[in-house]
CSV table of C-alpha atoms and ligand atoms in Angstrom, one decimal:
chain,number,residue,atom,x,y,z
A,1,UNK,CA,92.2,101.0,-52.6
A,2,UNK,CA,95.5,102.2,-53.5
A,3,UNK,CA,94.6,104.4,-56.6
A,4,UNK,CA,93.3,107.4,-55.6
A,5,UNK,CA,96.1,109.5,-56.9
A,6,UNK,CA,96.2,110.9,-60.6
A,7,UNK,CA,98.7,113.2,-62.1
A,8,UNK,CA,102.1,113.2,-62.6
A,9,UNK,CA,103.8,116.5,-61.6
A,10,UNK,CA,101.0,117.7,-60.5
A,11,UNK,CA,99.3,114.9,-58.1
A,12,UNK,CA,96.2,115.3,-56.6
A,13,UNK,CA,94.9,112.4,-53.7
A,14,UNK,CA,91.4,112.7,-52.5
A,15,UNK,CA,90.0,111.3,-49.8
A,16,UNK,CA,87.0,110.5,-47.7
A,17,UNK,CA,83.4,109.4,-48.0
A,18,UNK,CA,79.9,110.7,-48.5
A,19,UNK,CA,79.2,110.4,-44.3
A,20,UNK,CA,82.4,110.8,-42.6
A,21,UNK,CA,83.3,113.6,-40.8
A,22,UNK,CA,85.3,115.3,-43.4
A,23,UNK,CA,86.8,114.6,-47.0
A,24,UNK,CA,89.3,116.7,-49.2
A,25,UNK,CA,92.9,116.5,-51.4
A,26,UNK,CA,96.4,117.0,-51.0
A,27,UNK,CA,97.4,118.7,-53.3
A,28,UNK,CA,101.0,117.9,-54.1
A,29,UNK,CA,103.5,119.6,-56.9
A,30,UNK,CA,102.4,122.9,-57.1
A,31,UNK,CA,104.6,125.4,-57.7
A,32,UNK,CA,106.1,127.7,-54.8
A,33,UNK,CA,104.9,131.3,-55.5
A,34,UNK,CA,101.4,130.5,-56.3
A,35,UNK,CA,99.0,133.4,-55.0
A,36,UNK,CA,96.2,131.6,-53.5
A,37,UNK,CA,93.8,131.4,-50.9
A,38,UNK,CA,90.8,129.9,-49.4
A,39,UNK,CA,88.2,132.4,-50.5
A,40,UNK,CA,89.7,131.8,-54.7
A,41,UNK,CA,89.0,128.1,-54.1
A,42,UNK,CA,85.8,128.5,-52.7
A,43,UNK,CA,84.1,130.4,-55.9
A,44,UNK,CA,84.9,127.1,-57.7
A,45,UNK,CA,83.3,124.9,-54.8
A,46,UNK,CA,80.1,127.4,-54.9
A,47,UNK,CA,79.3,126.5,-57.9
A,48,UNK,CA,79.5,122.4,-57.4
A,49,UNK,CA,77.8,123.3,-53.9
A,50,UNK,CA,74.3,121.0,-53.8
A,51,UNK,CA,70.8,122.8,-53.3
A,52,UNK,CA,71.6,125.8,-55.2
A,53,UNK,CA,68.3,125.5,-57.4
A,54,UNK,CA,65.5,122.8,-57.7
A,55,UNK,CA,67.3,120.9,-60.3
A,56,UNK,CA,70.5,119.8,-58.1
A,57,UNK,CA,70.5,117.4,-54.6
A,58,UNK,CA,68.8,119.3,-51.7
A,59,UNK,CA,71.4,117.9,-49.7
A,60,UNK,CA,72.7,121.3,-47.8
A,61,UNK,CA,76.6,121.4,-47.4
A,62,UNK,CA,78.2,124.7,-47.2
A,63,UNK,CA,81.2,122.7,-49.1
A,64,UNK,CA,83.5,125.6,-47.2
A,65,UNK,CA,87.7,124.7,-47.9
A,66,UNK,CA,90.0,125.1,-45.4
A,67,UNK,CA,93.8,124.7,-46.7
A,68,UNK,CA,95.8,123.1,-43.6
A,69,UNK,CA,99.2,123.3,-45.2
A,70,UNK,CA,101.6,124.2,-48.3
A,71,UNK,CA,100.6,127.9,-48.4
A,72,UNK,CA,101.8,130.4,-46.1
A,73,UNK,CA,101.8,134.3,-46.4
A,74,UNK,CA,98.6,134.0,-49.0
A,75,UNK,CA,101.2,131.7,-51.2
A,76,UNK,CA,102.0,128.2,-52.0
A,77,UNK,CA,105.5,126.7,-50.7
A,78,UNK,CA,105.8,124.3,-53.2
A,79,UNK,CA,105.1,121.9,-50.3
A,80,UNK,CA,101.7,119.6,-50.1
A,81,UNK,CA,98.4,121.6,-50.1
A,82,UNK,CA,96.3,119.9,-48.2
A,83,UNK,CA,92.5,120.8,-48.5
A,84,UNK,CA,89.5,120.0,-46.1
A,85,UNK,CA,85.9,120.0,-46.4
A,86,UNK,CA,83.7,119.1,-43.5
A,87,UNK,CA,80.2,117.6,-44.3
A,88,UNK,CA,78.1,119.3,-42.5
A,89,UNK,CA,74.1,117.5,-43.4
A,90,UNK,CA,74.4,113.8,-44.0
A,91,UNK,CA,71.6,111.9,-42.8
A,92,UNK,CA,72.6,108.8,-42.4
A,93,UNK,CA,69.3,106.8,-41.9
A,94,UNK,CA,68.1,107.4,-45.0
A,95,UNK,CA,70.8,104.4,-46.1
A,96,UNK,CA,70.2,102.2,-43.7
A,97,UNK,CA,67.7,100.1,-46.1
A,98,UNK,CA,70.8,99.8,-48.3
A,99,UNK,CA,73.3,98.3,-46.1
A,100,UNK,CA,71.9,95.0,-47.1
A,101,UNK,CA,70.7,95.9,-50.2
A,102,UNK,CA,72.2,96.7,-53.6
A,103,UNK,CA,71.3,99.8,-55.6
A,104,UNK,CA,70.9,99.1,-59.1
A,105,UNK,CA,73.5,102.0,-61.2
A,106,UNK,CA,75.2,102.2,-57.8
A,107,UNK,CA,78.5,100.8,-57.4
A,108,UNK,CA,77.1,99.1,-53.6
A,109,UNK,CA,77.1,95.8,-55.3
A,110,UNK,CA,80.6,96.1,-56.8
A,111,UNK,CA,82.4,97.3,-53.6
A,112,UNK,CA,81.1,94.6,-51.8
A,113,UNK,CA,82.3,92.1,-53.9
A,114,UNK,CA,85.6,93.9,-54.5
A,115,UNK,CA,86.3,94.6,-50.7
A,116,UNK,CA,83.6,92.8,-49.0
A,117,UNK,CA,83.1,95.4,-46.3
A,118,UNK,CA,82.2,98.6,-47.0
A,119,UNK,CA,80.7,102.3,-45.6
A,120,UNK,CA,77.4,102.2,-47.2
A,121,UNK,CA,76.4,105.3,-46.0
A,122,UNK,CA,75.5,107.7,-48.7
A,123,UNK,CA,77.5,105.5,-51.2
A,124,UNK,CA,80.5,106.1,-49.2
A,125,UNK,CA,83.5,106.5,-50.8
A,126,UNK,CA,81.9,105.8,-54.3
A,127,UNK,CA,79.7,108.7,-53.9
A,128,UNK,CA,79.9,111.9,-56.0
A,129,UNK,CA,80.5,114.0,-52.6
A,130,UNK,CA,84.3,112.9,-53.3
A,131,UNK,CA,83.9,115.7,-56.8
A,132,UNK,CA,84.5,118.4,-54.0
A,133,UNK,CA,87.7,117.5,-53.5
A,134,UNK,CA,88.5,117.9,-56.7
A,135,UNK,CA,87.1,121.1,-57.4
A,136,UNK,CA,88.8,122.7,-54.8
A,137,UNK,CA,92.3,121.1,-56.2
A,138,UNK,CA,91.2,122.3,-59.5
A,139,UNK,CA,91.0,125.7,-57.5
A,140,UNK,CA,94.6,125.4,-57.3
A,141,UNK,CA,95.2,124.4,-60.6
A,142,UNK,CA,93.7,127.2,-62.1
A,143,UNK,CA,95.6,129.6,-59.5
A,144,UNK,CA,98.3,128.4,-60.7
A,145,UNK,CA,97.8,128.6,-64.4
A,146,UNK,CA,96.5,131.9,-64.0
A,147,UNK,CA,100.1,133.0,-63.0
A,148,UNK,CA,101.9,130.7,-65.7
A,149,UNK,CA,100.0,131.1,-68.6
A,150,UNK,CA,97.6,134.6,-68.5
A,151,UNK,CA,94.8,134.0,-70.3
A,152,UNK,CA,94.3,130.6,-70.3
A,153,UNK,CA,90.1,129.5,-69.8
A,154,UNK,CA,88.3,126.6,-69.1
A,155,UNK,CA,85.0,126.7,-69.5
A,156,UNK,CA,82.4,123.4,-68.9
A,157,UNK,CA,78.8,123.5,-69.9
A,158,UNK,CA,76.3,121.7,-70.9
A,159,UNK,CA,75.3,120.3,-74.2
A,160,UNK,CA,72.7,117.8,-74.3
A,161,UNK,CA,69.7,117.1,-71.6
A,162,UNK,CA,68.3,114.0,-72.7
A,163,UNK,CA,67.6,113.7,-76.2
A,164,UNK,CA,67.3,117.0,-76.1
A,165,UNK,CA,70.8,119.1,-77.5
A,166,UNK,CA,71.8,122.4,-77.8
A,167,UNK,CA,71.1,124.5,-81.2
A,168,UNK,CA,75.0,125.7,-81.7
A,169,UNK,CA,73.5,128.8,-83.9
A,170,UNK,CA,72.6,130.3,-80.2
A,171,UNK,CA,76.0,129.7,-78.6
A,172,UNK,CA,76.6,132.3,-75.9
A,173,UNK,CA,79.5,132.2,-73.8
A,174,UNK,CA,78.1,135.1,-71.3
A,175,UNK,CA,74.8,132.5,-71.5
A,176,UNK,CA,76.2,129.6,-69.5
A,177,UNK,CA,76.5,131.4,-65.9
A,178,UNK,CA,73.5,132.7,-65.8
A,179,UNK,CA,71.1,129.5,-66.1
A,180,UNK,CA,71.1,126.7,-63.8
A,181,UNK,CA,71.7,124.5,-66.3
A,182,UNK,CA,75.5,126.0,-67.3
A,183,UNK,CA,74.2,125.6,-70.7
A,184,UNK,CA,75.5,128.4,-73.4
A,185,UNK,CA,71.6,128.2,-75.2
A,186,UNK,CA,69.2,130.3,-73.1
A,187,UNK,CA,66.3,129.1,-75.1
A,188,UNK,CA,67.7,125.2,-74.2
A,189,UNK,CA,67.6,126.6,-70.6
A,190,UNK,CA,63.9,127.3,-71.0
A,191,UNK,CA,62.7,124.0,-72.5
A,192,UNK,CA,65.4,121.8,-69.9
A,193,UNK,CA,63.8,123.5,-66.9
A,194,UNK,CA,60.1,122.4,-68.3
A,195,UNK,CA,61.6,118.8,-69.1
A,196,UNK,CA,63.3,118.5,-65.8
A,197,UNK,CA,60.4,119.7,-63.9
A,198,UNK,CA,58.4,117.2,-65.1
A,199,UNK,CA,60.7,114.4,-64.7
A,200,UNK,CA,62.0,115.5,-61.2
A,201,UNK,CA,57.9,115.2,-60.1
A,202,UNK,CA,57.6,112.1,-61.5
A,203,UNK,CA,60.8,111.0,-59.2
A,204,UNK,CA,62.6,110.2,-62.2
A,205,UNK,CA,66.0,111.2,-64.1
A,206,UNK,CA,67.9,111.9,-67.2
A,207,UNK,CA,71.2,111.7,-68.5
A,208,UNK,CA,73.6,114.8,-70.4
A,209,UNK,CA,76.1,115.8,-72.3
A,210,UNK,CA,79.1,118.2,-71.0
A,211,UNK,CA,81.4,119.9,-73.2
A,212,UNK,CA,84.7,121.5,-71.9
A,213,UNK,CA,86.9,123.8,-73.8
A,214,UNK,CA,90.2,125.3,-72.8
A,215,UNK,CA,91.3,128.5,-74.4
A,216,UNK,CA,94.5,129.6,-74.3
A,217,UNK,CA,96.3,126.3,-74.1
A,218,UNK,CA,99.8,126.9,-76.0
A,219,UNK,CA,101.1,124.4,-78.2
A,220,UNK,CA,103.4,121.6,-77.6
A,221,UNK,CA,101.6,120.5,-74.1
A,222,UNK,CA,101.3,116.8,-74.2
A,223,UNK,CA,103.9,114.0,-75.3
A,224,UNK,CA,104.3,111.1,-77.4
A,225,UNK,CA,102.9,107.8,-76.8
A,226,UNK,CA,101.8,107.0,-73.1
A,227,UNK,CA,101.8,110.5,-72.0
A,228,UNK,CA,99.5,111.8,-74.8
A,229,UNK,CA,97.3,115.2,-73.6
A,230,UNK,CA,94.2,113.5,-75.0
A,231,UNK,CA,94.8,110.8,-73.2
A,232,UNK,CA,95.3,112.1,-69.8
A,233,UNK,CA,92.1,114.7,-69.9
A,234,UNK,CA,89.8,111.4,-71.3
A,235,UNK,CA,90.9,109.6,-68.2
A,236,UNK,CA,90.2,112.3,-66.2
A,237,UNK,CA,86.8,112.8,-67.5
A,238,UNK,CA,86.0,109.1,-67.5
A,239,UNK,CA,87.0,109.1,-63.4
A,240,UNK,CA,83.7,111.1,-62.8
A,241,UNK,CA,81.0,109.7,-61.2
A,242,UNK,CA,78.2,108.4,-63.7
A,243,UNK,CA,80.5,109.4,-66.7
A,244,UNK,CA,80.1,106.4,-69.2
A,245,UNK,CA,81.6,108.2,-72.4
A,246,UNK,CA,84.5,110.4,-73.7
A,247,UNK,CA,85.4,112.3,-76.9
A,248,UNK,CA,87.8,114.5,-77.9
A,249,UNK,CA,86.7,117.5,-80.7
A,250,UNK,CA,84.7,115.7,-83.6
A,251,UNK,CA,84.7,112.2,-81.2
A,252,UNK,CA,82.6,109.6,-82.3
A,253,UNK,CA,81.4,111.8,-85.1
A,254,UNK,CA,84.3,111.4,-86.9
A,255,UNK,CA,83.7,108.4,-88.0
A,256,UNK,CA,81.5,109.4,-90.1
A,257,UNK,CA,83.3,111.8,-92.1
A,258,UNK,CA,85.4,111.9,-94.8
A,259,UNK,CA,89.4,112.7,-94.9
A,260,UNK,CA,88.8,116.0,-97.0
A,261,UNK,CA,86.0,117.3,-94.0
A,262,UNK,CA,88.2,116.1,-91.1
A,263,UNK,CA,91.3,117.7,-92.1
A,264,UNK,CA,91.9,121.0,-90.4
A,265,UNK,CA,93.7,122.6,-93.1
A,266,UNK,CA,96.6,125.2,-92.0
A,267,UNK,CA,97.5,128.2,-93.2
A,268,UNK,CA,100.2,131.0,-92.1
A,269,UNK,CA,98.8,133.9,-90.0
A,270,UNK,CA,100.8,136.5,-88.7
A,271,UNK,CA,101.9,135.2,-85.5
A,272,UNK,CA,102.1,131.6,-86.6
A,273,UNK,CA,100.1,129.0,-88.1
A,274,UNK,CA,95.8,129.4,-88.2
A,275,UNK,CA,94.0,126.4,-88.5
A,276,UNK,CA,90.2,127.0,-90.8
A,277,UNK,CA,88.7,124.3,-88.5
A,278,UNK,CA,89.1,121.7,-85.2
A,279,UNK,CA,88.2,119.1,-85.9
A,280,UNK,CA,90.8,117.3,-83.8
A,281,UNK,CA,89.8,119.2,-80.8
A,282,UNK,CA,92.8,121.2,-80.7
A,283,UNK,CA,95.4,117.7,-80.0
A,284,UNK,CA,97.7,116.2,-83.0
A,285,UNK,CA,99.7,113.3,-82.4
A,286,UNK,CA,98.5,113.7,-78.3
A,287,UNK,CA,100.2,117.6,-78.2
A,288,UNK,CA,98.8,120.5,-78.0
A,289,UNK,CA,98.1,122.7,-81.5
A,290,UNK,CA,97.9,126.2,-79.9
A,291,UNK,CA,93.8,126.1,-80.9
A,292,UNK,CA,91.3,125.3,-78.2
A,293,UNK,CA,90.8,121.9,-76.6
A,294,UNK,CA,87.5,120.7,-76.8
A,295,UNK,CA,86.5,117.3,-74.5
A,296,UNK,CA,82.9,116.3,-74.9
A,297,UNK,CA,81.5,113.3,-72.1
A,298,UNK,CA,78.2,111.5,-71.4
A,299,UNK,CA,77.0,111.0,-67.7
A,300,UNK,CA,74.3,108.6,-67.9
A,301,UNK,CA,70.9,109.3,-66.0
A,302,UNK,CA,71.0,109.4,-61.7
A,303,UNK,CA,70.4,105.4,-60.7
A,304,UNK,CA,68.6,106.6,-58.2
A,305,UNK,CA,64.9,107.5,-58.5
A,306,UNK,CA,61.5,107.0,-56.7
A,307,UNK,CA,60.4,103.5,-58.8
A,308,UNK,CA,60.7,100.8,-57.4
A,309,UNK,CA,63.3,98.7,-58.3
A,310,UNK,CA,64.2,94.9,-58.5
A,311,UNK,CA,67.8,93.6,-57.2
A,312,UNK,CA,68.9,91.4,-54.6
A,313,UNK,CA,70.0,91.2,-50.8
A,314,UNK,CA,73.8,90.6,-49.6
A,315,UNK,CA,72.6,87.1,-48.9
A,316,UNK,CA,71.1,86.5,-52.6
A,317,UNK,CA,67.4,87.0,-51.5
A,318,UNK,CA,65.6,88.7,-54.6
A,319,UNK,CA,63.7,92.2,-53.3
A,320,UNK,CA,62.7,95.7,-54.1
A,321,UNK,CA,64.5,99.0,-53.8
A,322,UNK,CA,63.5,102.1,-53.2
A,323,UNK,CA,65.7,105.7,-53.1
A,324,UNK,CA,65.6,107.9,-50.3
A,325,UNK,CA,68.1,110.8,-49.6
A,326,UNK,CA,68.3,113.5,-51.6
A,327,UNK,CA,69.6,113.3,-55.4
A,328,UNK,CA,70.2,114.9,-58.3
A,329,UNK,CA,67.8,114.5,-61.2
A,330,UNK,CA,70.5,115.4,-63.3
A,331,UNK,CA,73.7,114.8,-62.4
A,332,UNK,CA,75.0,116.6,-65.7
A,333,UNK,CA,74.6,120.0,-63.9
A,334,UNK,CA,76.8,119.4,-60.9
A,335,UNK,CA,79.2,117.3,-63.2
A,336,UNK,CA,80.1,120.8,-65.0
A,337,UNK,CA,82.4,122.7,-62.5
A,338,UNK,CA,83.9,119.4,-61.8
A,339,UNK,CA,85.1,118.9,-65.3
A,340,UNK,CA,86.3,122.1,-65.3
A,341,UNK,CA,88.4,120.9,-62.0
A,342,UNK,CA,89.8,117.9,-63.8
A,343,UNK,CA,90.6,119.6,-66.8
A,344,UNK,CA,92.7,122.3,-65.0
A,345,UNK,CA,94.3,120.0,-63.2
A,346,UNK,CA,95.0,117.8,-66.0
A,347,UNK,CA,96.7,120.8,-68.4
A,348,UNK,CA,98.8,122.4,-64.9
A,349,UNK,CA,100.2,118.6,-65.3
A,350,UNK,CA,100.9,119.0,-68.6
A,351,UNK,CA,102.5,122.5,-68.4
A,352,UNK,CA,104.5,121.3,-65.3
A,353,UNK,CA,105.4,118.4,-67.4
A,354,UNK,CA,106.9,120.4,-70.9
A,355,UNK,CA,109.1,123.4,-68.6
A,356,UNK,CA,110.6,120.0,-67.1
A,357,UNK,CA,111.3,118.3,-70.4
A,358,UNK,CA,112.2,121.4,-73.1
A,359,UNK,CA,112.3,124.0,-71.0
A,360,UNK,CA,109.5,125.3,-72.7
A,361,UNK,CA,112.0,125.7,-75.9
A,362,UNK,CA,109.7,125.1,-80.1
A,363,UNK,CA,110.5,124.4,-83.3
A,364,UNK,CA,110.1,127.5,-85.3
A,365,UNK,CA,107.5,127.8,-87.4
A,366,UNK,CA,108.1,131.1,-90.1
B,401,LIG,C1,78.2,115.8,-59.5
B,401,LIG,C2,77.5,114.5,-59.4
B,401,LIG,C3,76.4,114.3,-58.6
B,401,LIG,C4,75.8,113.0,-58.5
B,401,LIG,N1,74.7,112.9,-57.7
B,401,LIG,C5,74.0,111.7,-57.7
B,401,LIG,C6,72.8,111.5,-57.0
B,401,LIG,O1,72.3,112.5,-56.4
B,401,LIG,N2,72.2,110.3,-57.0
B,401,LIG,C7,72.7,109.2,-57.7
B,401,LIG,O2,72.1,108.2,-57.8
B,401,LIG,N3,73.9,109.4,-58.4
B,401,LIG,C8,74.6,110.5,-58.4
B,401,LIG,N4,75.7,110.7,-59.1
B,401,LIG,C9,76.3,109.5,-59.8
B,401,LIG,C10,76.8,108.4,-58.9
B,401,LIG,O3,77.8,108.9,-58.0
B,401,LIG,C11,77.4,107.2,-59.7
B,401,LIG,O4,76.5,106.9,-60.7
B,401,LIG,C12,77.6,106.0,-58.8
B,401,LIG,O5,78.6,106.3,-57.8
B,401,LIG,C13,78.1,104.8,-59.6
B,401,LIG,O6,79.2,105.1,-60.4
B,401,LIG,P1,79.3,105.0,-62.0
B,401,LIG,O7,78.0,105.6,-62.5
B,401,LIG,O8,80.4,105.9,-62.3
B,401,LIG,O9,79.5,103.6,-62.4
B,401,LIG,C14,76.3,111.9,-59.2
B,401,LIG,C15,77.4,112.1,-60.1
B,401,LIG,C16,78.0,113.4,-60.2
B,401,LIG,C17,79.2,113.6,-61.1
């Protein structure tokens, strides 16, 4: 596997698996001057961190970062960052049963055939323990757009448990950190937790929807054809575990609309142009507009749960699977703060990417 780099200026490598003694990023392309430290990247982790509640994995990692290079004196170098996690609780024998055995919605069946040998342990490299690392590169993303563009939020939550979606009447934005479910509806909070105690006796799962939106992002981040913004953040998204669906504002919705309800009309404000709607999710033409940037993405309901079910051995014999290990019954949750990762890192890139091309010189507008 030679791809497990993305970005361009700003190019983030993780590594290791779900078992191994340790996994993490380097973090390279940074900017020199960066203020940042263990302790800033370790509020991010906390809150990807398993067994927090009785809705995530009870899987106990302390998820604590160590930074082994690229920062000195509390700031980066402009050197690689590299970023280490040990993991601290695996347990090992709970996989042993799927060594020879393929979990269905698991991606055991497809490393095998791809590489023929493979750490099965915990899902290995295909797990989602790998999202730690890039949280904590996301860390230093957001440390670094915190200096470059003040202001600038990202905010991930959750919009859809199931069949069951948030009423957008209720939107609270001091709402989403104080539920388990990062979900800006407190009364959606209420009814999730009653759904998802149901399901998670009943050893069984559900899927989500996550929204992320970035305020603050100025215009003109994002280029023409290949290197569109839209682009970039939907293959970011889509690189998350269990993901199986991206959209950027209206998404798939707009298909059913007409021109004259799409069309976010423009108007001149005082300090440049005021759009009176976003439907386009704040993107024209793959560049920023200056409004906020709205990705929306489906994870599809955890594969593994306590029924039984059928697949097939490494040697073609037909059998029975069961999980054991600790899950999430709702990966949706954990998925948030990891969104949030990707999309910082995804707009640093873009950032990095427009002082190197203009300089960060614009057409006037007024
Ligand atoms: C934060 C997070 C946590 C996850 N936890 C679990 C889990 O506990 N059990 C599980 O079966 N899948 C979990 N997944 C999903 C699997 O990692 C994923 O479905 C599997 O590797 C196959 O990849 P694919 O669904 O992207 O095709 C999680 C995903 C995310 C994003």
């Amino acid at each position: 596997m030679s791809l497990n780099t993305f970005g361009h200026l700003f190019r983030v490598t993780t590594w290791g698996e779900s078992h191994g003694p340790a996994l993490g990023a380097t973090v390279d392309g940074c900017p020199p001057g960066i203020a940042v430290s263990e302790d800033d990247l370790q509020v991010w982790l906390d809150r990807r961190k398993p067994g927090q509640n009785r809705y995530t994995t009870q899987r106990r990692e302390p998820d604590a970062v160590q930074i082994l290079s690229g920062v000195f004196e509390g700031r980066s170098t402009g050197t690689p960052i590299q970023l280490t996690i040990q993991n601290a609780d695996q347990r090992s024998k709970d996989y042993g049963d799927i060594a020879d055995k393929f979990r269905p919605g698991h991606a055991d069946i497809t490393y095998w055939q791809k590489y023929g040998h493979r750490d099965y342990r915990g899902g290995g490299r295909s797990s989602a323990r790998e999202t730690a690392a890039r949280v904590a590169a996301g860390g230093v993303a957001r440390a670094a757009l915190a200096a470059l563009v003040p202001g600038l939020t990202i905010t991930g939550y959750m919009v859809q448990m199931g069949p069951h979606r948030i009423d957008r009447a209720r939107f609270d934005w001091d709402e989403i950190g104080r539920n388990p479910f990062w979900t800006p509806d407190a009364q959606a909070a209420e009814d999730w937790a009653a759904t998802l105690d149901a399901l998670r006796k009943d050893g069984n799962s559900v899927g989500a929807m996550i929204e992320v939106t970035a305020r603050g992002v100025p215009a003109g981040l994002g280029a023409p054809v290949y290197g569109k913004l839209d682009t970039d953040l939907a293959a970011a998204m889509m690189s998350i575990n269990a993901v199986k669906g991206v959209e950027i504002g209206e998404g798939m919705a707009a298909a059913a609309l007409t021109g004259t309800d799409n069309a976010d009309e423009i108007a001149m404000g005082p300090d440049g142009p005021v759009y009176a709607s976003n439907h386009a999710g704040g993107i024209l033409g793959g560049i920023s507009t200056g409004q906020d940037v709205v990705v929306r993405f489906a994870v599809k309901p955890t594969s593994s749960i306590l029924t039984p079910r059928r697949t097939i051995t490494r040697t073609g014999g037909e059998t029975e699977i069961v999980t054991k290990g600790r899950h999430d019954p709702c990966v949706g949750i954990r998925a948030v703060p990891v969104a949030e990762a990707m999309a910082a890192c995804v707009i640093l890139d873009h950032l990095l990417l427009d002082r190197g091309q203009t300089g960060g010189q614009r057409g006037r507008i007024g």
